[in-house]
Amino acid sequence: MANKEWLEELVTQDLQRKASEVQPSDEMLSRMMGRIKADGGGNRSMIKYRISSFHIRRWIVVTVCSAFILMGIMFTLSEDVRAATLEAIDTLKSIFVIDRSENGEYAIVEKAADDFLTSFSVCNTTYLSDEELTRKMGFHVYFPEKLNDEFKLMERVEGVGIREQVSLEVIEQMETTQLKAINDAAVFNSLAEYNPFRDVFAIYEGEKGTMLFIGMEKEVFPPIFDKNSISFETTIGGKSALWIETVRPDYKSISSNGIGKADLYTKPDKMLKDYYLVWNSDGIKYELSTSDDLVLTMEEAVELAETFMVAQ
Amino acid sequence: MDRISLIERCQLGDLESFEQLYKSYCRNALGTAYLIAKHKGIAEEIVQEAFFQCYKNIKKLRDPAAFDVWFYKLLVRLAWKMASDYEYSKPLEEAGEEYTLSMKDFSTVYDREENKLIVHEAIDKLSSPLKTVIILYYFNDLTIKQISMVLDCFQGTVKSRLHNAKKCLEKELKKSFGEHFINTMYLEKECETNG
């Protein structure tokens, strides 16, 4: 009997000691309550948003330089919706992209899906700490908890992209593999022929529910922009930076294979103008962009970027 | 407000009551998630996700008295899932890291840091089903019946997992501390109990 009790005492003590290493914080509570309110829960009126849409917006914003996007996001649609989406993809063969004419006018044009080649990225929320991400990415990753006392860190996201341009059909075949590659080095290495890369970004939330995204990846600077973008030179901490103005179609969001993405097959109702800031430090390209409801001037974006870099 | 009333108010969508409910469960929930996931960051994510889902689905809970079982079922499933995702995404140099147990000469079993580590490593070596039963029974103080409901299995299965877990722990501790030492400790404990 004593043997049994002794072992039980040892186990109980150990579990309690180990569990005491973690303590719930106010931050945890406020993040969780914020999420509930944002999801439309509770009796208080709050700004509504879904985290998935921010992933979408962010990816639409930041991947303009590679013409198109594929977003790895966290939402799930019902099987019916998913089936309908997949059916639509199978039957429709043309897509809608933006085109800028020689006189500078933008228009949404229809194109044969087979003629369209693009690079793409897939991303997902990560639970790794900055230190763990640093080891995984091979470059220093640090996202301060707060930026200018105005934006609070909400989550970190990591992704895997390819620089090689491929057709949409190939993307549909590759996207699940690419999602796996985020967490599996062997799968990542198997993408070698497509020139894969890892990137990481953080989502910051402002007081009014607006979102700010700061991403980093190893990339040659300045990156190549498409013809729908106009760049303006500026500096961040004395280093050259570019403020990019771009126009993109307001694509609807769909999901297939559990991955959210822009619906290129449905004609968007309108075009949207976006701005973002890119700069380089020690071979790492940084990028600052915002959700649609937050419009920053170049000066404001530069100030935020400088604060971020000082914290590094 | 008693716990049942609190849960009923949560079912009506009252955020302040939910905040109270969160505060009364979050410490144990976080401890449980941490014991399963072994990572502070992911444990926090598990708890946040569990409470988020709890808020969204609490209306479906027919009997507020069954909240503990219902909530821990949600928490444990999420913890398994998210912990296994994390294991998958661990940087390679950490994934293969093993702690080497060594024989120690000591006076009291649990007082020294290295011995605490040995005990913890032994618990950690248990398979997920055994470890979960140990956590729910010894850390969360759930009954055999409640655990069987959390894990959707027979009470007999829970009992046998508990028994097997203790056997494994005993074996592991004997391997690390030495059989003679364990037997001595048992005898000393028995004397203390009798005396």
Short mmCIF file of C-alpha atoms in Angstrom, two decimals:
data_model
loop_
_atom_site.label_atom_id
_atom_site.label_comp_id
_atom_site.label_asym_id
_atom_site.label_seq_id
_atom_site.Cartn_x
_atom_site.Cartn_y
_atom_site.Cartn_z
CA MET A 1 0.00 0.00 0.00
CA ALA A 2 2.79 2.35 0.99
CA ASN A 3 4.57 1.59 -2.28
CA LYS A 4 1.55 2.63 -4.25
CA GLU A 5 1.02 5.82 -2.28
CA TRP A 6 4.67 6.77 -2.56
CA LEU A 7 4.62 6.49 -6.32
CA GLU A 8 1.35 8.39 -6.54
CA GLU A 9 2.73 11.15 -4.36
CA LEU A 10 5.80 11.38 -6.55
CA VAL A 11 3.70 11.60 -9.71
CA THR A 12 1.30 14.18 -8.27
CA GLN A 13 4.16 16.35 -7.04
CA ASP A 14 5.88 16.18 -10.37
CA LEU A 15 2.79 17.08 -12.38
CA GLN A 16 2.02 20.01 -10.10
CA ARG A 17 5.60 21.26 -10.18
CA LYS A 18 5.81 21.01 -13.96
CA ALA A 19 2.42 22.64 -14.50
CA SER A 20 3.40 25.53 -12.24
CA GLU A 21 5.99 26.52 -14.86
CA VAL A 22 3.15 28.09 -16.83
CA GLN A 23 0.82 30.73 -15.50
CA PRO A 24 -2.20 32.19 -17.27
CA SER A 25 -1.60 35.81 -18.22
CA ASP A 26 -3.92 38.79 -18.74
CA GLU A 27 -2.63 38.82 -22.29
CA MET A 28 -4.04 35.34 -22.88
CA LEU A 29 -7.41 36.38 -21.56
CA SER A 30 -7.57 39.55 -23.61
CA ARG A 31 -6.52 37.74 -26.79
CA MET A 32 -9.14 35.07 -26.26
CA MET A 33 -11.89 37.55 -25.43
CA GLY A 34 -10.86 39.66 -28.40
CA ARG A 35 -11.19 36.66 -30.63
CA ILE A 36 -14.64 35.85 -29.29
CA LYS A 37 -15.84 39.41 -29.80
CA ALA A 38 -14.28 39.59 -33.22
CA ASP A 39 -16.11 36.44 -34.17
CA GLY A 40 -19.37 38.14 -33.33
CA GLY A 41 -19.70 36.62 -29.91
CA GLY A 42 -20.83 38.32 -26.76
CA ASN A 43 -23.28 41.06 -26.09
CA ARG A 44 -20.94 44.01 -26.60
CA SER A 45 -20.65 45.67 -29.98
CA MET A 46 -17.23 45.22 -31.49
CA ILE A 47 -15.64 45.44 -34.88
CA LYS A 48 -16.21 42.13 -36.62
CA TYR A 49 -13.52 40.29 -38.47
CA ARG A 50 -12.39 36.80 -39.21
CA ILE A 51 -8.76 35.98 -38.88
CA SER A 52 -8.89 34.15 -42.19
CA SER A 53 -9.78 37.28 -44.09
CA PHE A 54 -6.66 38.97 -42.78
CA HIS A 55 -4.52 36.17 -44.07
CA ILE A 56 -6.21 36.63 -47.38
CA ARG A 57 -5.82 40.38 -47.38
CA ARG A 58 -2.25 40.13 -46.31
CA TRP A 59 -1.38 37.68 -49.02
CA ILE A 60 -3.17 39.66 -51.62
CA VAL A 61 -1.28 42.71 -50.48
CA VAL A 62 2.16 41.23 -50.25
CA THR A 63 2.28 38.94 -53.22
CA VAL A 64 1.52 41.53 -55.83
CA CYS A 65 5.13 41.34 -56.91
CA SER A 66 4.59 37.75 -57.96
CA ALA A 67 1.33 38.58 -59.72
CA PHE A 68 -0.80 36.15 -57.78
CA ILE A 69 -1.36 34.53 -54.52
CA LEU A 70 -2.28 31.36 -52.84
CA MET A 71 -3.10 31.59 -49.22
CA GLY A 72 -2.76 28.93 -46.58
CA ILE A 73 -5.29 29.95 -44.02
CA MET A 74 -7.19 28.58 -41.12
CA PHE A 75 -10.84 28.72 -42.02
CA THR A 76 -12.91 25.75 -43.05
CA LEU A 77 -15.92 25.78 -45.30
CA SER A 78 -18.71 23.26 -45.28
CA GLU A 79 -18.33 20.24 -47.54
CA ASP A 80 -21.10 21.53 -49.82
CA VAL A 81 -19.41 24.85 -50.37
CA ARG A 82 -16.08 23.15 -50.91
CA ALA A 83 -17.56 20.73 -53.43
CA ALA A 84 -19.21 23.58 -55.30
CA THR A 85 -15.95 25.47 -55.34
CA LEU A 86 -14.02 22.53 -56.68
CA GLU A 87 -16.66 21.93 -59.32
CA ALA A 88 -16.42 25.54 -60.40
CA ILE A 89 -12.65 25.25 -60.68
CA ASP A 90 -12.97 22.11 -62.78
CA THR A 91 -15.44 23.54 -65.25
CA LEU A 92 -14.25 27.13 -65.66
CA LYS A 93 -11.17 27.52 -67.76
CA SER A 94 -10.67 31.24 -67.82
CA ILE A 95 -9.46 33.52 -65.08
CA PHE A 96 -9.57 37.24 -64.35
CA VAL A 97 -6.43 39.25 -63.81
CA ILE A 98 -5.53 42.90 -63.79
CA ASP A 99 -3.90 44.58 -66.73
CA ARG A 100 -2.38 48.01 -67.12
CA SER A 101 -2.51 49.50 -70.55
CA GLU A 102 0.25 51.63 -72.06
CA ASN A 103 -1.63 54.81 -71.17
CA GLY A 104 -1.63 53.74 -67.49
CA GLU A 105 -5.28 52.64 -67.23
CA TYR A 106 -6.07 49.52 -65.18
CA ALA A 107 -8.65 46.96 -66.26
CA ILE A 108 -9.73 43.49 -65.21
CA VAL A 109 -9.26 41.19 -68.18
CA GLU A 110 -10.23 37.59 -68.87
CA LYS A 111 -7.41 35.18 -69.69
CA ALA A 112 -7.16 31.49 -70.50
CA ALA A 113 -6.21 29.73 -67.24
CA ASP A 114 -3.65 27.59 -69.09
CA ASP A 115 -1.76 30.70 -70.21
CA PHE A 116 -1.30 32.00 -66.71
CA LEU A 117 1.95 31.26 -64.88
CA THR A 118 2.77 32.48 -61.41
CA SER A 119 4.83 31.81 -58.32
CA PHE A 120 2.95 31.32 -55.06
CA SER A 121 3.17 30.83 -51.33
CA VAL A 122 1.27 28.85 -48.75
CA CYS A 123 1.22 29.93 -45.14
CA ASN A 124 -0.14 28.82 -41.83
CA THR A 125 -0.25 30.01 -38.24
CA THR A 126 2.79 28.89 -36.31
CA TYR A 127 3.21 28.19 -32.60
CA LEU A 128 6.98 28.42 -32.73
CA SER A 129 8.69 31.13 -30.71
CA ASP A 130 10.97 33.73 -32.29
CA GLU A 131 14.00 31.69 -31.21
CA GLU A 132 12.61 28.53 -32.78
CA LEU A 133 11.70 30.42 -35.94
CA THR A 134 15.20 31.90 -36.08
CA ARG A 135 16.68 28.40 -36.08
CA LYS A 136 14.21 27.17 -38.65
CA MET A 137 14.40 30.14 -41.04
CA GLY A 138 18.18 30.52 -40.84
CA PHE A 139 17.93 34.24 -40.13
CA HIS A 140 17.16 36.34 -37.08
CA VAL A 141 13.44 36.50 -36.33
CA TYR A 142 12.11 38.81 -33.68
CA PHE A 143 8.63 40.25 -33.47
CA PRO A 144 8.22 42.70 -30.58
CA GLU A 145 5.03 42.31 -28.56
CA LYS A 146 4.10 45.93 -29.28
CA LEU A 147 4.84 48.44 -32.01
CA ASN A 148 4.64 52.14 -31.14
CA ASP A 149 2.29 51.25 -28.25
CA GLU A 150 -0.42 51.11 -30.87
CA PHE A 151 -0.17 47.65 -32.40
CA LYS A 152 -0.17 44.43 -30.40
CA LEU A 153 1.29 41.19 -31.69
CA MET A 154 -1.54 38.75 -32.40
CA GLU A 155 0.14 35.81 -34.06
CA ARG A 156 3.04 34.59 -36.09
CA VAL A 157 2.59 32.92 -39.44
CA GLU A 158 5.11 30.92 -41.42
CA GLY A 159 4.98 29.92 -45.03
CA VAL A 160 6.70 28.19 -47.88
CA GLY A 161 6.76 29.71 -51.34
CA ILE A 162 8.29 28.86 -54.68
CA ARG A 163 10.00 31.36 -56.96
CA GLU A 164 9.57 29.23 -60.06
CA GLN A 165 6.46 30.20 -62.03
CA VAL A 166 3.93 27.42 -62.58
CA SER A 167 0.42 27.04 -63.97
CA LEU A 168 -2.71 27.04 -61.81
CA GLU A 169 -3.12 23.34 -62.50
CA VAL A 170 0.33 22.68 -61.05
CA ILE A 171 -0.47 24.91 -58.09
CA GLU A 172 -3.55 22.84 -57.33
CA GLN A 173 -1.40 19.71 -57.40
CA MET A 174 1.35 21.25 -55.28
CA GLU A 175 -0.48 23.25 -52.64
CA THR A 176 -0.98 20.43 -50.13
CA THR A 177 2.64 19.35 -50.48
CA GLN A 178 3.71 22.92 -49.97
CA LEU A 179 1.60 23.17 -46.85
CA LYS A 180 3.33 20.05 -45.53
CA ALA A 181 6.70 21.55 -46.44
CA ILE A 182 6.19 24.25 -43.80
CA ASN A 183 6.76 21.67 -41.09
CA ASP A 184 8.76 19.03 -42.87
CA ALA A 185 12.30 19.68 -44.04
CA ALA A 186 12.33 16.61 -46.31
CA VAL A 187 9.19 17.75 -48.13
CA PHE A 188 10.66 21.25 -48.37
CA ASN A 189 13.83 19.84 -49.96
CA SER A 190 11.74 17.82 -52.41
CA LEU A 191 10.60 21.15 -53.91
CA ALA A 192 14.18 22.06 -54.91
CA GLU A 193 13.42 22.28 -58.63
CA TYR A 194 10.87 25.03 -57.93
CA ASN A 195 13.33 27.18 -55.96
CA PRO A 196 11.49 27.07 -52.62
CA PHE A 197 11.88 29.58 -49.81
CA ARG A 198 10.60 30.04 -46.29
CA ASP A 199 9.10 33.20 -44.95
CA VAL A 200 7.56 34.35 -41.74
CA PHE A 201 5.34 37.22 -40.77
CA ALA A 202 3.55 38.62 -37.79
CA ILE A 203 0.05 39.99 -37.54
CA TYR A 204 -0.34 43.04 -35.33
CA GLU A 205 -3.67 44.42 -34.24
CA GLY A 206 -4.39 48.10 -33.70
CA GLU A 207 -6.78 49.49 -31.12
CA LYS A 208 -9.62 49.72 -33.58
CA GLY A 209 -9.16 46.19 -34.88
CA THR A 210 -7.05 47.28 -37.84
CA MET A 211 -4.24 44.97 -38.84
CA LEU A 212 -0.60 45.47 -39.65
CA PHE A 213 1.59 42.75 -41.16
CA ILE A 214 5.36 42.57 -41.04
CA GLY A 215 7.03 39.82 -42.99
CA MET A 216 10.58 38.72 -43.57
CA GLU A 217 12.32 36.39 -45.97
CA LYS A 218 15.70 35.90 -47.62
CA GLU A 219 15.43 37.64 -50.95
CA VAL A 220 17.52 39.72 -53.29
CA PHE A 221 16.74 43.40 -52.89
CA PRO A 222 15.13 45.23 -54.58
CA PRO A 223 12.58 42.58 -55.54
CA ILE A 224 11.08 42.47 -59.02
CA PHE A 225 7.73 44.21 -59.26
CA ASP A 226 5.09 43.66 -61.87
CA LYS A 227 3.88 46.38 -64.19
CA ASN A 228 0.89 47.09 -61.96
CA SER A 229 3.13 48.54 -59.28
CA ILE A 230 4.75 51.93 -58.91
CA SER A 231 7.60 52.38 -56.44
CA PHE A 232 8.83 55.43 -54.54
CA GLU A 233 12.26 55.55 -52.92
CA THR A 234 12.66 56.28 -49.22
CA THR A 235 14.97 55.23 -46.37
CA ILE A 236 14.64 53.28 -43.12
CA GLY A 237 17.41 53.88 -40.61
CA GLY A 238 19.58 55.20 -43.43
CA LYS A 239 19.04 52.14 -45.61
CA SER A 240 17.17 52.32 -48.90
CA ALA A 241 13.54 51.26 -48.92
CA LEU A 242 10.69 51.31 -51.38
CA TRP A 243 7.11 52.43 -50.88
CA ILE A 244 5.02 50.48 -53.36
CA GLU A 245 1.68 51.49 -54.78
CA THR A 246 -0.17 48.73 -56.53
CA VAL A 247 -3.61 47.88 -57.85
CA ARG A 248 -5.23 44.45 -57.45
CA PRO A 249 -8.57 42.88 -58.26
CA ASP A 250 -10.87 42.45 -55.26
CA TYR A 251 -11.06 38.66 -55.57
CA LYS A 252 -13.54 36.64 -53.59
CA SER A 253 -12.13 34.08 -51.19
CA ILE A 254 -12.65 30.39 -51.68
CA SER A 255 -11.30 27.24 -50.11
CA SER A 256 -10.19 23.92 -51.52
CA ASN A 257 -7.97 21.21 -50.04
CA GLY A 258 -8.53 23.06 -46.76
CA ILE A 259 -6.55 26.00 -48.10
CA GLY A 260 -8.03 29.41 -48.60
CA LYS A 261 -7.24 31.31 -51.74
CA ALA A 262 -8.39 34.05 -54.05
CA ASP A 263 -11.02 32.99 -56.56
CA LEU A 264 -9.40 33.86 -59.89
CA TYR A 265 -12.20 32.19 -61.80
CA THR A 266 -14.93 34.65 -60.79
CA LYS A 267 -14.82 38.17 -62.16
CA PRO A 268 -14.13 40.60 -59.30
CA ASP A 269 -16.51 43.54 -58.96
CA LYS A 270 -13.81 46.09 -58.40
CA MET A 271 -10.13 46.88 -58.10
CA LEU A 272 -8.40 48.01 -54.95
CA LYS A 273 -5.34 50.16 -54.46
CA ASP A 274 -2.73 48.94 -51.95
CA TYR A 275 0.42 50.36 -50.46
CA TYR A 276 3.24 48.56 -48.75
CA LEU A 277 6.80 49.18 -47.70
CA VAL A 278 9.79 46.96 -48.47
CA TRP A 279 13.33 47.27 -47.24
CA ASN A 280 16.42 45.17 -46.75
CA SER A 281 18.78 44.60 -43.90
CA ASP A 282 21.61 42.07 -43.89
CA GLY A 283 20.21 40.13 -46.82
CA ILE A 284 16.70 39.86 -45.40
CA LYS A 285 13.79 41.52 -47.15
CA TYR A 286 11.26 43.05 -44.77
CA GLU A 287 7.78 44.03 -45.78
CA LEU A 288 5.15 46.07 -43.99
CA SER A 289 1.56 46.04 -45.20
CA THR A 290 -1.88 46.61 -43.75
CA SER A 291 -5.44 45.34 -43.86
CA ASP A 292 -7.83 47.21 -46.17
CA ASP A 293 -9.26 49.26 -43.33
CA LEU A 294 -5.90 50.75 -42.37
CA VAL A 295 -4.39 53.22 -44.78
CA LEU A 296 -0.97 54.49 -43.81
CA THR A 297 0.98 57.29 -45.41
CA MET A 298 4.53 56.50 -46.45
CA GLU A 299 5.84 58.55 -43.50
CA GLU A 300 3.71 56.60 -41.01
CA ALA A 301 4.79 53.29 -42.49
CA VAL A 302 8.46 54.33 -42.38
CA GLU A 303 8.10 55.35 -38.72
CA LEU A 304 6.62 51.95 -37.83
CA ALA A 305 9.33 50.16 -39.79
CA GLU A 306 12.05 52.15 -38.01
CA THR A 307 10.55 51.24 -34.62
CA PHE A 308 10.50 47.61 -35.68
CA MET A 309 14.12 47.68 -36.82
CA VAL A 310 15.31 49.41 -33.64
CA ALA A 311 13.78 46.53 -31.66
CA GLN A 312 15.78 43.95 -33.64
CA MET B 1 -22.79 32.77 -8.38
CA ASP B 2 -22.51 28.97 -8.27
CA ARG B 3 -20.85 27.08 -11.07
CA ILE B 4 -24.05 25.75 -12.64
CA SER B 5 -25.58 29.25 -12.79
CA LEU B 6 -22.34 30.55 -14.24
CA ILE B 7 -22.42 27.96 -17.00
CA GLU B 8 -26.09 28.67 -17.68
CA ARG B 9 -25.31 32.36 -18.05
CA CYS B 10 -22.48 31.50 -20.43
CA GLN B 11 -24.99 29.51 -22.46
CA LEU B 12 -26.98 32.72 -22.83
CA GLY B 13 -23.94 34.41 -24.33
CA ASP B 14 -22.95 36.48 -21.31
CA LEU B 15 -19.33 37.42 -21.83
CA GLU B 16 -18.66 38.51 -18.27
CA SER B 17 -19.77 35.13 -16.95
CA PHE B 18 -17.61 33.47 -19.54
CA GLU B 19 -14.66 35.54 -18.36
CA GLN B 20 -15.33 34.26 -14.83
CA LEU B 21 -15.60 30.70 -16.06
CA TYR B 22 -12.32 31.13 -17.92
CA LYS B 23 -10.62 32.45 -14.82
CA SER B 24 -11.73 29.51 -12.72
CA TYR B 25 -10.59 26.88 -15.24
CA CYS B 26 -7.65 28.45 -17.06
CA ARG B 27 -4.94 27.51 -14.56
CA ASN B 28 -5.74 23.81 -14.65
CA ALA B 29 -6.44 23.92 -18.37
CA LEU B 30 -3.09 25.56 -19.06
CA GLY B 31 -1.30 23.08 -16.80
CA THR B 32 -2.97 20.17 -18.58
CA ALA B 33 -2.14 21.56 -22.01
CA TYR B 34 1.45 22.18 -20.97
CA LEU B 35 1.87 18.69 -19.57
CA ILE B 36 0.65 17.23 -22.85
CA ALA B 37 2.29 19.63 -25.30
CA LYS B 38 5.49 20.35 -23.35
CA HIS B 39 5.70 23.83 -24.87
CA LYS B 40 4.51 27.05 -23.25
CA GLY B 41 3.53 28.79 -26.46
CA ILE B 42 1.52 25.90 -27.80
CA ALA B 43 -0.07 25.27 -24.41
CA GLU B 44 -1.36 28.85 -24.44
CA GLU B 45 -2.68 28.37 -27.96
CA ILE B 46 -4.41 25.14 -26.95
CA VAL B 47 -6.11 26.83 -24.01
CA GLN B 48 -7.19 29.80 -26.08
CA GLU B 49 -8.57 27.56 -28.79
CA ALA B 50 -10.31 25.35 -26.22
CA PHE B 51 -12.03 28.29 -24.55
CA PHE B 52 -12.91 29.81 -27.91
CA GLN B 53 -14.58 26.57 -28.99
CA CYS B 54 -16.09 26.24 -25.54
CA TYR B 55 -17.75 29.64 -25.90
CA LYS B 56 -19.04 28.84 -29.37
CA ASN B 57 -20.46 25.45 -28.42
CA ILE B 58 -21.47 25.78 -24.79
CA LYS B 59 -25.11 26.23 -25.82
CA LYS B 60 -25.06 22.63 -27.02
CA LEU B 61 -24.18 21.35 -23.54
CA ARG B 62 -27.47 19.93 -22.24
CA ASP B 63 -26.44 19.33 -18.65
CA PRO B 64 -24.34 22.13 -17.12
CA ALA B 65 -23.28 19.71 -14.37
CA ALA B 66 -21.40 17.74 -17.04
CA PHE B 67 -19.29 20.77 -17.95
CA ASP B 68 -16.01 19.38 -16.57
CA VAL B 69 -16.16 16.23 -18.67
CA TRP B 70 -17.32 18.15 -21.73
CA PHE B 71 -14.61 20.79 -21.40
CA TYR B 72 -11.75 18.40 -20.68
CA LYS B 73 -12.78 16.26 -23.63
CA LEU B 74 -12.47 19.34 -25.83
CA LEU B 75 -9.20 20.40 -24.26
CA VAL B 76 -7.51 17.01 -24.37
CA ARG B 77 -8.43 16.40 -28.01
CA LEU B 78 -7.14 19.80 -29.02
CA ALA B 79 -3.99 19.27 -26.98
CA TRP B 80 -3.25 15.95 -28.67
CA LYS B 81 -3.87 17.40 -32.10
CA MET B 82 -1.93 20.63 -31.64
CA ALA B 83 0.89 18.97 -29.75
CA SER B 84 1.37 16.44 -32.52
CA ASP B 85 1.41 19.27 -35.08
CA TYR B 86 4.06 20.97 -32.99
CA GLU B 87 6.14 17.80 -32.68
CA TYR B 88 6.01 17.65 -36.45
CA SER B 89 7.21 21.22 -36.79
CA LYS B 90 9.91 21.18 -34.15
CA PRO B 91 13.30 22.26 -35.45
CA LEU B 92 15.31 19.15 -36.22
CA GLU B 93 18.04 19.74 -33.67
CA GLU B 94 15.43 19.69 -30.91
CA ALA B 95 13.39 16.77 -32.17
CA GLY B 96 16.17 14.27 -31.65
CA GLU B 97 17.24 15.57 -28.27
CA GLU B 98 17.24 12.89 -25.56
CA TYR B 99 17.92 13.22 -21.90
CA THR B 100 20.24 10.60 -20.57
CA LEU B 101 19.21 9.22 -17.21
CA SER B 102 21.94 8.38 -14.79
CA MET B 103 22.25 6.61 -11.46
CA LYS B 104 22.23 9.06 -8.59
CA ASP B 105 23.16 8.75 -5.00
CA PHE B 106 20.74 10.81 -2.97
CA SER B 107 19.06 11.18 0.34
CA THR B 108 15.55 12.17 -0.58
CA VAL B 109 13.95 11.30 -3.83
CA TYR B 110 12.17 14.41 -4.86
CA ASP B 111 14.24 17.17 -3.32
CA ARG B 112 17.07 17.38 -5.80
CA GLU B 113 16.60 19.03 -9.19
CA GLU B 114 18.12 16.19 -11.18
CA ASN B 115 15.83 13.71 -9.48
CA LYS B 116 12.80 15.82 -10.31
CA LEU B 117 13.95 15.67 -13.89
CA ILE B 118 14.26 11.89 -13.75
CA VAL B 119 10.72 11.54 -12.41
CA HIS B 120 9.42 13.89 -15.03
CA GLU B 121 11.30 12.12 -17.81
CA ALA B 122 9.74 8.86 -16.68
CA ILE B 123 6.26 10.36 -16.93
CA ASP B 124 7.16 11.87 -20.25
CA LYS B 125 8.18 8.52 -21.65
CA LEU B 126 4.67 7.14 -21.20
CA SER B 127 2.61 6.72 -24.34
CA SER B 128 -0.02 9.43 -24.99
CA PRO B 129 -3.00 7.36 -23.74
CA LEU B 130 -1.22 6.40 -20.51
CA LYS B 131 0.16 9.85 -19.90
CA THR B 132 -3.23 11.47 -20.49
CA VAL B 133 -4.88 9.20 -17.94
CA ILE B 134 -2.13 10.00 -15.43
CA ILE B 135 -2.56 13.75 -16.01
CA LEU B 136 -6.36 13.66 -15.75
CA TYR B 137 -6.28 11.48 -12.63
CA TYR B 138 -3.40 12.96 -10.65
CA PHE B 139 -3.34 16.54 -11.89
CA ASN B 140 -6.98 17.28 -12.65
CA ASP B 141 -8.40 15.05 -9.93
CA LEU B 142 -10.99 13.60 -12.27
CA THR B 143 -12.62 10.33 -11.26
CA ILE B 144 -12.23 7.10 -13.23
CA LYS B 145 -15.79 7.56 -14.48
CA GLN B 146 -15.16 11.15 -15.60
CA ILE B 147 -11.94 10.15 -17.35
CA SER B 148 -13.74 7.37 -19.18
CA MET B 149 -16.23 9.96 -20.43
CA VAL B 150 -13.51 12.44 -21.40
CA LEU B 151 -11.66 9.76 -23.37
CA ASP B 152 -14.77 7.97 -24.64
CA CYS B 153 -13.69 4.61 -23.30
CA PHE B 154 -14.80 2.06 -20.68
CA GLN B 155 -13.99 2.62 -17.03
CA GLY B 156 -12.14 -0.69 -17.13
CA THR B 157 -9.89 0.71 -19.84
CA VAL B 158 -9.08 3.73 -17.70
CA LYS B 159 -8.27 1.49 -14.73
CA SER B 160 -6.04 -0.71 -16.81
CA ARG B 161 -4.26 2.32 -18.31
CA LEU B 162 -3.67 3.71 -14.84
CA HIS B 163 -2.30 0.36 -13.69
CA ASN B 164 -0.06 0.04 -16.74
CA ALA B 165 1.15 3.61 -16.43
CA LYS B 166 2.19 3.02 -12.82
CA LYS B 167 3.94 -0.21 -13.75
CA CYS B 168 5.85 1.60 -16.49
CA LEU B 169 6.78 4.42 -14.13
CA GLU B 170 7.99 2.02 -11.49
CA LYS B 171 10.07 0.17 -14.05
CA GLU B 172 11.53 3.37 -15.42
CA LEU B 173 12.39 4.72 -11.97
CA LYS B 174 14.02 1.43 -11.01
CA LYS B 175 16.09 1.64 -14.16
CA SER B 176 17.25 5.15 -13.27
CA PHE B 177 17.53 4.98 -9.49
CA GLY B 178 18.35 1.29 -9.11
CA GLU B 179 16.05 -1.46 -7.91
CA HIS B 180 17.67 -1.63 -4.50
CA PHE B 181 17.10 2.05 -3.92
CA ILE B 182 13.44 1.90 -4.90
CA ASN B 183 12.85 -1.10 -2.65
CA THR B 184 14.56 0.76 0.21
CA MET B 185 12.39 3.79 -0.41
CA TYR B 186 9.31 1.62 -0.39
CA LEU B 187 10.35 0.06 2.89
CA GLU B 188 11.14 3.44 4.46
CA LYS B 189 7.79 4.75 3.35
CA GLU B 190 6.09 1.68 4.74
CA CYS B 191 7.83 2.17 8.10
CA GLU B 192 6.75 5.83 8.14
CA THR B 193 3.19 4.76 7.42
CA ASN B 194 3.19 2.06 10.08
CA GLY B 195 5.11 4.07 12.65
#
